[in-house]
PDB file of C-alpha atoms in Angstrom:
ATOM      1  CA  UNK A 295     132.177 220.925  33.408  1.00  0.00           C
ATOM      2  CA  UNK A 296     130.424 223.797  31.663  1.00  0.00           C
ATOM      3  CA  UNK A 297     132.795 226.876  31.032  1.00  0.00           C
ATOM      4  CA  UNK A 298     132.026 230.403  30.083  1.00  0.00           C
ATOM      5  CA  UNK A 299     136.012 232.109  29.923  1.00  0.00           C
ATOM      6  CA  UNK A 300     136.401 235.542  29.161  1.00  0.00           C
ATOM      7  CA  UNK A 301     139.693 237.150  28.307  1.00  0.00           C
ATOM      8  CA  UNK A 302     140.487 240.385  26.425  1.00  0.00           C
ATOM      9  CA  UNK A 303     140.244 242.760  29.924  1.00  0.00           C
ATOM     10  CA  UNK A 304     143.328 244.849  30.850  1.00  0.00           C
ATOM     11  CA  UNK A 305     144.321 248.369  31.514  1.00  0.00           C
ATOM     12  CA  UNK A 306     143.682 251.341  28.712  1.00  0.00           C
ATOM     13  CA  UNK A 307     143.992 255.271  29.010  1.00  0.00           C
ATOM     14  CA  UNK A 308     140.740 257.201  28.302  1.00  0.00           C
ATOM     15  CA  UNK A 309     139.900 257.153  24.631  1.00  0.00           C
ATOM     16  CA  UNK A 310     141.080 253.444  23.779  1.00  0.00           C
ATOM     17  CA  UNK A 311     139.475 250.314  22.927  1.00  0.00           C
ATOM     18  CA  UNK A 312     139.602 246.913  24.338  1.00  0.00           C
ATOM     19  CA  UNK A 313     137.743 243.721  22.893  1.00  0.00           C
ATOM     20  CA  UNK A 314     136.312 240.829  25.108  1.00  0.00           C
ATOM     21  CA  UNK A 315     135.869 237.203  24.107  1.00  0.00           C
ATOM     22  CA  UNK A 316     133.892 234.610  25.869  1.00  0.00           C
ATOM     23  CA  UNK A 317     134.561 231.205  25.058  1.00  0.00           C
ATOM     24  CA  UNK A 318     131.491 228.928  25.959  1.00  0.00           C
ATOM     25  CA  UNK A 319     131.783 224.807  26.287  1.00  0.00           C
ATOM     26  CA  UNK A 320     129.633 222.391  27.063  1.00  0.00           C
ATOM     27  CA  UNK A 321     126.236 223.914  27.323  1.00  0.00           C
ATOM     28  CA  UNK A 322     123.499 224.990  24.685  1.00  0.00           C
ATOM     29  CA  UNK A 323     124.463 228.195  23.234  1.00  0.00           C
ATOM     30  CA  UNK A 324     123.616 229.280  19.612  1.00  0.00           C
ATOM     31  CA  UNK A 325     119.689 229.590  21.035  1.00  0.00           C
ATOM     32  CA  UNK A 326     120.255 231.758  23.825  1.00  0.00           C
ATOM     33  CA  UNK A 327     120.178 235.410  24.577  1.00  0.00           C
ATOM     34  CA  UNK A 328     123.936 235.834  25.965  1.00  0.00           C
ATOM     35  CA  UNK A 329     124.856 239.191  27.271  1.00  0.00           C
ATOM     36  CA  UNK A 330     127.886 240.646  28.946  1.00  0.00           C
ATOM     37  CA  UNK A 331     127.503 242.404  32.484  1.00  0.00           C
ATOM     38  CA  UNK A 332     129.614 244.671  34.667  1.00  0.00           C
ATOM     39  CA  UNK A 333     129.956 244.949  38.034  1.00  0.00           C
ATOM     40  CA  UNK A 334     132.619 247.881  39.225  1.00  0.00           C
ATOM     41  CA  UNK A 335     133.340 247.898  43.066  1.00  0.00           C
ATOM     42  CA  UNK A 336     130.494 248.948  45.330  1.00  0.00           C
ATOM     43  CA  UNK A 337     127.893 248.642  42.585  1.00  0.00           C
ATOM     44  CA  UNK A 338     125.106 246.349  41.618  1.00  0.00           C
ATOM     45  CA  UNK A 339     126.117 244.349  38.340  1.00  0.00           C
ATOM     46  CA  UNK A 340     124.161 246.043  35.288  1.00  0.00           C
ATOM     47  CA  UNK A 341     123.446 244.535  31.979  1.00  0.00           C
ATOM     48  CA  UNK A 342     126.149 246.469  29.109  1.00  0.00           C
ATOM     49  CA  UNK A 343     124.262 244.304  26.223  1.00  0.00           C
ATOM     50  CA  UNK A 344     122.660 241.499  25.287  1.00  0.00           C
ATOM     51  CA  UNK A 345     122.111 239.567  21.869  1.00  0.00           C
ATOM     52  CA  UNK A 346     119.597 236.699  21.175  1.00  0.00           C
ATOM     53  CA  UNK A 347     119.553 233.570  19.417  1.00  0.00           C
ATOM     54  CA  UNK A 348     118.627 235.062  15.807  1.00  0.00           C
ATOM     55  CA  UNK A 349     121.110 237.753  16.764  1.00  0.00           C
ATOM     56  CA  UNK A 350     119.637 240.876  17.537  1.00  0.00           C
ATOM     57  CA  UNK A 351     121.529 243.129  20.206  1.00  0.00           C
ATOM     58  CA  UNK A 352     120.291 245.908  22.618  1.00  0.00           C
ATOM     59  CA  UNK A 353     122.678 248.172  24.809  1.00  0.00           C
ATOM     60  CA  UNK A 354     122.781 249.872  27.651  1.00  0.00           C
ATOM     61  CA  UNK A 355     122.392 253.625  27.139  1.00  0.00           C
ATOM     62  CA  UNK A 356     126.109 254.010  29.074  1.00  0.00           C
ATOM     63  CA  UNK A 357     127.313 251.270  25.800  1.00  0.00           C
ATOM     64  CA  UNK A 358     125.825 253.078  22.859  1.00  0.00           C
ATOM     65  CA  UNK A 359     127.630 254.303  20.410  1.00  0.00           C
ATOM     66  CA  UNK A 360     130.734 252.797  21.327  1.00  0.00           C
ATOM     67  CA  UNK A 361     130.191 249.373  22.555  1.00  0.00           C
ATOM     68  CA  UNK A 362     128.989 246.378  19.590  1.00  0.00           C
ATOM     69  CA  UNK A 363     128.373 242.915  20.899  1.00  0.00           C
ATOM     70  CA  UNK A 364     128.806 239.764  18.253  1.00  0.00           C
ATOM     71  CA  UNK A 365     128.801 236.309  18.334  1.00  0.00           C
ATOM     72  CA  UNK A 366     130.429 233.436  16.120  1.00  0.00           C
ATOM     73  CA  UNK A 367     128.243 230.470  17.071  1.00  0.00           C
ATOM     74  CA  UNK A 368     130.479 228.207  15.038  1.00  0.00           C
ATOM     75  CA  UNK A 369     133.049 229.002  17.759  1.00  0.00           C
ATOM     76  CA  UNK A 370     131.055 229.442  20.412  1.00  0.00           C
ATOM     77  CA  UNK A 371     132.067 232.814  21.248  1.00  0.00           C
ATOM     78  CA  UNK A 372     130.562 236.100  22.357  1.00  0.00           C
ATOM     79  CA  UNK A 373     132.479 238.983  21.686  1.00  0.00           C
ATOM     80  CA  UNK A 374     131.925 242.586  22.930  1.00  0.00           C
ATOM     81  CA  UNK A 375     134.168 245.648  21.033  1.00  0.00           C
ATOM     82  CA  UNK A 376     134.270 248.100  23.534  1.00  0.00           C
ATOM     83  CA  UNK A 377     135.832 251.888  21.654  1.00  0.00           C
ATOM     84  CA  UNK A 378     136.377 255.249  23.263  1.00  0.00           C
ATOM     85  CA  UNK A 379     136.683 253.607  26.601  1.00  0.00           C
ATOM     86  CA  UNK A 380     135.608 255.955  29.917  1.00  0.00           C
ATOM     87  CA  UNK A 381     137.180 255.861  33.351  1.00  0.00           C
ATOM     88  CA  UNK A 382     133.326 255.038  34.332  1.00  0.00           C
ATOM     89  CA  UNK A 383     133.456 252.268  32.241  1.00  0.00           C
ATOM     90  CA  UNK A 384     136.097 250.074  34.701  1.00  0.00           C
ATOM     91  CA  UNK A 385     134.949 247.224  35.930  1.00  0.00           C
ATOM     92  CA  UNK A 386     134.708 243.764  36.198  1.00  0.00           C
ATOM     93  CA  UNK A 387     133.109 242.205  32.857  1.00  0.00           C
ATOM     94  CA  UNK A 388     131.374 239.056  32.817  1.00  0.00           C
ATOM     95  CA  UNK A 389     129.973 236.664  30.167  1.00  0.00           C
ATOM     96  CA  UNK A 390     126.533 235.081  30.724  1.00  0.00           C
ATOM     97  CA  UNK A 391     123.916 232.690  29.258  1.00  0.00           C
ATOM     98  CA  UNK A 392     120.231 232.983  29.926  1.00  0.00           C
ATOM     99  CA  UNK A 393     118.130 230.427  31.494  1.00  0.00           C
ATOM    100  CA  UNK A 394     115.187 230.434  29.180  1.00  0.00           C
ATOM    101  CA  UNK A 395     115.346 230.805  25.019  1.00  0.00           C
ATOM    102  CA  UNK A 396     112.962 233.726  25.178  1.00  0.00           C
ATOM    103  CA  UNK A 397     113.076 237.003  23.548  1.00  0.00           C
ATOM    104  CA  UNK A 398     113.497 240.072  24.114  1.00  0.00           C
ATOM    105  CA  UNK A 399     116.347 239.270  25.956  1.00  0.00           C
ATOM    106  CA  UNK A 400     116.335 239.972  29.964  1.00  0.00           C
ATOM    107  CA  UNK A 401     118.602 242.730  31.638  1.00  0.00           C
ATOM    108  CA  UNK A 402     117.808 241.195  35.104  1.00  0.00           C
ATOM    109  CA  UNK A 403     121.082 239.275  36.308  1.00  0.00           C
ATOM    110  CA  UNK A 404     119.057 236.480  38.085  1.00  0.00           C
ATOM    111  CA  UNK A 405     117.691 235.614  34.401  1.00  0.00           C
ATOM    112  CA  UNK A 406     121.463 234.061  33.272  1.00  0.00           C
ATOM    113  CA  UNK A 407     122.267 230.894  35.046  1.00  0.00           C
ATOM    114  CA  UNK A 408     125.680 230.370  33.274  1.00  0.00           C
ATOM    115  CA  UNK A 409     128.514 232.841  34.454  1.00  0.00           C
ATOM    116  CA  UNK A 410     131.881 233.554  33.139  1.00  0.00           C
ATOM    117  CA  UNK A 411     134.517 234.013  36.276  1.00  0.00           C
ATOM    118  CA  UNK A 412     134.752 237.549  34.870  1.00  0.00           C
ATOM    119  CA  UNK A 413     137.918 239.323  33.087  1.00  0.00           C
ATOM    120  CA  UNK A 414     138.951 243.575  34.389  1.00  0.00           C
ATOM    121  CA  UNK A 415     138.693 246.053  32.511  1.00  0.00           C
ATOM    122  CA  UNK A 416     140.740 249.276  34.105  1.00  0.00           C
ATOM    123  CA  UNK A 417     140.300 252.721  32.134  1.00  0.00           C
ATOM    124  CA  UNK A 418     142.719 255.610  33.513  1.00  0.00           C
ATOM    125  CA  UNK A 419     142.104 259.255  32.624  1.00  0.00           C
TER     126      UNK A 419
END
């Protein structure tokens, strides 16, 4: 059964930092552009950032500065450091997986096929 499991979401005052793992098994990974999306509630889901295969990462104007997505491919894991956290910036997080190798990588949701069940991220002011 292919998994994409995020943890690392939880509740931080205005100001603080939270980082996000995603755990991916038993699909291709290393090759893909991977990207973490938000959705909070009564909003579309919107791309935070993205990094392809070789490694290079884009952001969301709302992410930079203060968000930095990595990967360890050895451990299949996508990581995404999220600093001087905003009450705008709670949500629900989710990893994904694209469906193509391509580059640049998409910010479309319906370009990821694989989806992490998504892990809350709460910022109070």
């Amino acid at each position: 059964q292919v998994q994409l499991v995020e943890s690392g979401g939880g509740s931080v005052q205005s100001g603080g930092s939270l980082r996000l793992s995603c755990v991916a098994s038993r699909i291709p990974w290393a090759s893909y552009c991977r990207a973490w999306f938000r959705q909070a509630p009564g909003q579309e889901r919107e791309a935070v950032a993205n990094i392809d295969g070789p490694g290079s990462a884009t952001y969301a104007d709302s992410a930079k500065g203060r968000f930095t997505i990595s990967r360890d491919n050895a451990k299949n894991t996508l990581y995404l450091q999220m600093n001087s956290l905003k009450p705008e910036d709670t949500a629900t997080y989710y990893c994904v997986r694209a469906a193509t190798r391509f580059s640049p990588c998409s910010i479309r949701p319906g370009d990821y096929d694989f989806w992490g069940q998504g892990t809350q991220v709460t910022v109070s002011s």
